[in-house]
mmCIF file of C-alpha atoms in Angstrom:
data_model
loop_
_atom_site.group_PDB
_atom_site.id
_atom_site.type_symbol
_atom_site.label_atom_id
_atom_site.label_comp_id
_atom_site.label_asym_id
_atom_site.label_seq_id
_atom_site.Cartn_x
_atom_site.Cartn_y
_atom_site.Cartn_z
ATOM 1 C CA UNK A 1 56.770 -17.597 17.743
ATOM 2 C CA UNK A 2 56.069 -18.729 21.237
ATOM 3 C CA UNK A 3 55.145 -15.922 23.685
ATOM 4 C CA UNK A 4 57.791 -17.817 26.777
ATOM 5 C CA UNK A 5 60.755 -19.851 26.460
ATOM 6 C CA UNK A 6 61.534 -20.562 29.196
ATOM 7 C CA UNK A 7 64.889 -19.065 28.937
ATOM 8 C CA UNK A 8 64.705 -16.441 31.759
ATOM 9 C CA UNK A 9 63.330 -18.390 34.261
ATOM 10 C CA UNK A 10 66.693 -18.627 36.319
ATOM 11 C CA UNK A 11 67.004 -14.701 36.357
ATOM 12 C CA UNK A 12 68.635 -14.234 33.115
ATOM 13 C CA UNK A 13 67.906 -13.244 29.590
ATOM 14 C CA UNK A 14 69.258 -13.293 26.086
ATOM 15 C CA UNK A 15 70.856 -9.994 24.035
ATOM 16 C CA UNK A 16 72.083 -10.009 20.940
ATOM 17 C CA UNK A 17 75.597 -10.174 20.487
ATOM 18 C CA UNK A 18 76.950 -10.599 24.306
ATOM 19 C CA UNK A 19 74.908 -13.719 25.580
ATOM 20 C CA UNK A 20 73.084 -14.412 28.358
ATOM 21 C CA UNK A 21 72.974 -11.248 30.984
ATOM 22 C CA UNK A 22 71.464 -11.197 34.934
ATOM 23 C CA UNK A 23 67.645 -9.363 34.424
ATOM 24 C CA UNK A 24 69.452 -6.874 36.692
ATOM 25 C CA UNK A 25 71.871 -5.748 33.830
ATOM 26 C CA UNK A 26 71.864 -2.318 33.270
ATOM 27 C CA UNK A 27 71.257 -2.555 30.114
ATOM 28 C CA UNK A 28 68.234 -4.672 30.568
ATOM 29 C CA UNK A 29 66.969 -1.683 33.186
ATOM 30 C CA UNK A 30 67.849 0.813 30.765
ATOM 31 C CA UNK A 31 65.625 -0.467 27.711
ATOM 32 C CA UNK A 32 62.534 -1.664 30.964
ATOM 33 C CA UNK A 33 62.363 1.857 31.377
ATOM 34 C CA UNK A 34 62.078 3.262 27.992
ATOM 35 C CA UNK A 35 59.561 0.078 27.525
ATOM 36 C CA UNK A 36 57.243 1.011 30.911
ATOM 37 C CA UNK A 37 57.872 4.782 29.352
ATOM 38 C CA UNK A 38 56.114 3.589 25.979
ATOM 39 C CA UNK A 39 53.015 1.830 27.652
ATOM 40 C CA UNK A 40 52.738 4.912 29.557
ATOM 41 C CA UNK A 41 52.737 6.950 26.503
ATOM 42 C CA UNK A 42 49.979 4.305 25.605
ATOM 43 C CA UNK A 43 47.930 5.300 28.929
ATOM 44 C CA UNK A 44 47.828 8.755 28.079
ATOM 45 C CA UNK A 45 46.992 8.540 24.609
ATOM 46 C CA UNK A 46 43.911 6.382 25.445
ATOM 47 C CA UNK A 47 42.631 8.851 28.150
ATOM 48 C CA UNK A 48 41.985 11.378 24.870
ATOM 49 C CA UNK A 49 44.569 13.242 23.999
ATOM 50 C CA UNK A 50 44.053 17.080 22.190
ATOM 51 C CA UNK A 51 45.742 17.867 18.968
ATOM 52 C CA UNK A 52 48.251 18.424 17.595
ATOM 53 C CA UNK A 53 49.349 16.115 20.897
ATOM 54 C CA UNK A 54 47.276 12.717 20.005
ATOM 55 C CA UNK A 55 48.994 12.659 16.782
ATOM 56 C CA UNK A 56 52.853 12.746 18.168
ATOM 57 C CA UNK A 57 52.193 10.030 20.643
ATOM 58 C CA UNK A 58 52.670 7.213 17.758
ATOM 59 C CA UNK A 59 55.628 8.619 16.395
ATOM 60 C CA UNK A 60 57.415 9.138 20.237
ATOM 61 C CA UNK A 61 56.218 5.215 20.690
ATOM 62 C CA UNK A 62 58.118 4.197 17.267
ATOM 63 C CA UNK A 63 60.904 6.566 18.553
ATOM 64 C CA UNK A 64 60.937 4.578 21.610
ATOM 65 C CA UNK A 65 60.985 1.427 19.834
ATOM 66 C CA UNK A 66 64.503 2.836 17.667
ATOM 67 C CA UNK A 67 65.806 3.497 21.304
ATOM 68 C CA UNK A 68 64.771 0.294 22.802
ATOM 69 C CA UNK A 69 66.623 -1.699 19.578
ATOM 70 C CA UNK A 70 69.184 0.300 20.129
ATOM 71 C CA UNK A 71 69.877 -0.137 23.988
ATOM 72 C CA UNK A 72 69.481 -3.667 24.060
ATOM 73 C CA UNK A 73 71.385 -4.342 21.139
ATOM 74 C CA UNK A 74 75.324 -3.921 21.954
ATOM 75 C CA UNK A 75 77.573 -4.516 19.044
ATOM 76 C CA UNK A 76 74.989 -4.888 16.492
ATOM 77 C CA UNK A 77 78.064 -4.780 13.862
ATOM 78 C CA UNK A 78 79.198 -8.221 15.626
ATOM 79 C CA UNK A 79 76.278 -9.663 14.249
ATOM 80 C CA UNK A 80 76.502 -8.236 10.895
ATOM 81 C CA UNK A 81 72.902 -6.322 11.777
ATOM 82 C CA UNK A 82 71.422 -2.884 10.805
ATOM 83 C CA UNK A 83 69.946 -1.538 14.230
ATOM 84 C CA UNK A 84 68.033 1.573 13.350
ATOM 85 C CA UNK A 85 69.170 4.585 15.587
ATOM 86 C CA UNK A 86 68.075 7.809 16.847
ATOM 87 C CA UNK A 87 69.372 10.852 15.193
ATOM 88 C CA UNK A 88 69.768 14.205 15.905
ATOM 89 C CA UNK A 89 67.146 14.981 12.950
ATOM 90 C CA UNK A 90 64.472 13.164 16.394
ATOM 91 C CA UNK A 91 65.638 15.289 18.746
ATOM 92 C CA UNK A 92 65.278 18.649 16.835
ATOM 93 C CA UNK A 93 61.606 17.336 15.390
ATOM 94 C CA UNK A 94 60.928 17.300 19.994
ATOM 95 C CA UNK A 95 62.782 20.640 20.306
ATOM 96 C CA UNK A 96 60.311 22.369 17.097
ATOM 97 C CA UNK A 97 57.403 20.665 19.396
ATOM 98 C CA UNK A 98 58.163 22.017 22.211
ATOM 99 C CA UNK A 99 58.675 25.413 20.654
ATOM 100 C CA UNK A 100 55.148 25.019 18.829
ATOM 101 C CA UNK A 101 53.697 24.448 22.141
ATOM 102 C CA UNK A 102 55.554 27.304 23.864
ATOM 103 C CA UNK A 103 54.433 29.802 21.318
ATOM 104 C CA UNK A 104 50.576 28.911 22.847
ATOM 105 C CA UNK A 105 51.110 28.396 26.454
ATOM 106 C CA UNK A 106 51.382 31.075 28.961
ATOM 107 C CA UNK A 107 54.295 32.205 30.455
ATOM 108 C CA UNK A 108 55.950 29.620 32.728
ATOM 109 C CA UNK A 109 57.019 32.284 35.886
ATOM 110 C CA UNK A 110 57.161 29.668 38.732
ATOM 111 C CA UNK A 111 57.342 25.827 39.459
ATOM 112 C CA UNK A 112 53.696 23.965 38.811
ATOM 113 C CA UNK A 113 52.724 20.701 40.515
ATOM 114 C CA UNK A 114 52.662 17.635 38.505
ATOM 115 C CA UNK A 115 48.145 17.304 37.810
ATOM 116 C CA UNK A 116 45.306 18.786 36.386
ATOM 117 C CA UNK A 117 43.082 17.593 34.096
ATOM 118 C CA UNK A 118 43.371 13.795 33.273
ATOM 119 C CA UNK A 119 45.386 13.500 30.803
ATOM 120 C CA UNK A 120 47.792 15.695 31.604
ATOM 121 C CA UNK A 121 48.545 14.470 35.059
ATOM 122 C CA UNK A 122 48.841 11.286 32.365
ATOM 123 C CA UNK A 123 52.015 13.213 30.829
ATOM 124 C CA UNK A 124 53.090 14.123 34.238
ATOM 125 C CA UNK A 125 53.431 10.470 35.047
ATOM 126 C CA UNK A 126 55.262 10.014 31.521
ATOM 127 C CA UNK A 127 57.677 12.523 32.067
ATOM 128 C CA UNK A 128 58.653 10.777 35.319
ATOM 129 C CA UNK A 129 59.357 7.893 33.978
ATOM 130 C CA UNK A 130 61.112 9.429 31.127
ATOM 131 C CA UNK A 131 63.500 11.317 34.002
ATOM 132 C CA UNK A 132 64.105 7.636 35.149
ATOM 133 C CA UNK A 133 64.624 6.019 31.831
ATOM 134 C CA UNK A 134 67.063 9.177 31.174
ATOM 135 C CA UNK A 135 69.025 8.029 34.660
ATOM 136 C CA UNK A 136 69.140 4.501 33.416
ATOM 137 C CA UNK A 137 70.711 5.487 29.983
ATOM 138 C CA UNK A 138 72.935 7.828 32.136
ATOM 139 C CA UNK A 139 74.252 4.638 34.151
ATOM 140 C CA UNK A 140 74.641 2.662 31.355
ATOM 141 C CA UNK A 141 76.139 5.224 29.730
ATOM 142 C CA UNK A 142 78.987 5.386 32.584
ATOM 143 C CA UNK A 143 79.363 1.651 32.055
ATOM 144 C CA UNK A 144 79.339 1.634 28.256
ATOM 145 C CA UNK A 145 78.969 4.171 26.010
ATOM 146 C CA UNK A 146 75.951 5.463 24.518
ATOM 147 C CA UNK A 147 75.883 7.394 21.018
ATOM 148 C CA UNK A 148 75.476 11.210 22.586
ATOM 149 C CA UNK A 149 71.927 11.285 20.679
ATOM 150 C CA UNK A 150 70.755 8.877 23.175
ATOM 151 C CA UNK A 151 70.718 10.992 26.484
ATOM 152 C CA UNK A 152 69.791 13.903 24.212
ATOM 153 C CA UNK A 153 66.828 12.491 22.559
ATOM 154 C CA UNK A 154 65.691 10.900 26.027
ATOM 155 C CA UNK A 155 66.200 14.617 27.766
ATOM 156 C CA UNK A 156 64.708 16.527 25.166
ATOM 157 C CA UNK A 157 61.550 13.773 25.612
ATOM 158 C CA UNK A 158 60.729 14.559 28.805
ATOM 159 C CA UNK A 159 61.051 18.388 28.122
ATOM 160 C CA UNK A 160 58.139 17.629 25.774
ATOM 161 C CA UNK A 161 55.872 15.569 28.102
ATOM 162 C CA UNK A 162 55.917 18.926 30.545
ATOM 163 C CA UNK A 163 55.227 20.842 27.622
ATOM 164 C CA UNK A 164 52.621 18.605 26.805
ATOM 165 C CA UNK A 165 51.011 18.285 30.096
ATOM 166 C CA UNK A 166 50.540 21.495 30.481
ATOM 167 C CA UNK A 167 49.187 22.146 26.769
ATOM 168 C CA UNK A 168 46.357 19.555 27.850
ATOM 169 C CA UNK A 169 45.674 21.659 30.853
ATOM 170 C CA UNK A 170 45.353 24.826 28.972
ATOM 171 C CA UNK A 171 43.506 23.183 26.382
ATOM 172 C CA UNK A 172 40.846 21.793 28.478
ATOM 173 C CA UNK A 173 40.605 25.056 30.475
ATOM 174 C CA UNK A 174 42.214 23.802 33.650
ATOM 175 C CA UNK A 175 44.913 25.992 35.562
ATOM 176 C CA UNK A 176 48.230 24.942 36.154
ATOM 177 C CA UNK A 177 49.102 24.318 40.034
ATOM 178 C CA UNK A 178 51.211 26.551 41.432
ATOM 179 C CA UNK A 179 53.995 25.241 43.897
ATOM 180 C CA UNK A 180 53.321 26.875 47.237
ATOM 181 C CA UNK A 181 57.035 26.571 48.969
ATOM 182 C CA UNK A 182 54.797 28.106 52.005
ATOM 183 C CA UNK A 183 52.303 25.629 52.472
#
């Protein structure tokens, strides 16, 4: 398989099952977000990751991956192709995450800046771009619609990444910042 064709050098590219679309698309956003979301997942993982945390990052990426096929693949059943999904069974496995990492944490009582140690501000940049790959999915969404488990998983994600920023601050001993509104 050749890494270019060629094919998108005029500002378009292929999908499945509707032809040729402007790079612009929505659609084509939509799925570039969840994509740059994934290689930031990547980032973070690489900067050392605690447990149980390092171990959930390659499942969220394959998750990712189901979303990705699943975004840029509209009418799959037009081309007589199975185009795994997420399910709600992936967004409650996030939601008992985020509850396992809540039952450690302290108390959240006010708003934290996005930072810390390393890898956490890491997460802090991956929930960002999860928030922007959720208002992506939202427009397309407007446009055409998604399966409802595809905002929810995509929410529930970056619920998790805060979760999981801040369990990589408490882990490595470093405070959360507290928002000043004074400053």
């Amino acid at each position: 398989m050749k890494i270019y064709t060629r094919g998108g050098d005029k500002g378009t590219t292929q999908l499945l099952s509707v032809g040729r679309v402007p790079k612009d698309h929505l659609r084509l956003q939509a799925y570039g977000d969840i994509d740059e979301l994934n290689s930031v997942l990547g980032l973070a993982a690489a900067a050392g990751l605690d447990e149980p945390l390092a171990g959930w990052i390659p499942t969220l990426q394959d998750r990712l991956f189901v979303l990705g096929s699943e975004v840029a693949v509209p009418q799959p059943e037009t081309l007589n192709m199975k185009i795994p999904q997420i399910q709600g069974q992936h967004t409650t496995e996030l939601e008992n995450w985020i509850d396992q990492l809540d039952a450690e944490l302290p108390k959240l009582t006010q708003f934290i800046l996005p930072g810390g140690c390393e890898t956490a501000a890491r997460l802090h940049v991956a929930r960002t771009v999860c928030r922007r790959a959720e208002r992506g999915l939202q427009s397309l969404n407007a446009a055409e619609s998604l399966r409802p488990e595809v905002p929810g998983y995509i929410n529930r994600l970056s619920d998790l990444l805060f979760q999981m920023a801040r369990y990589e601050n408490f882990k490595k001993g470093v405070a959360d910042i507290p928002w000043d509104s004074g400053r």
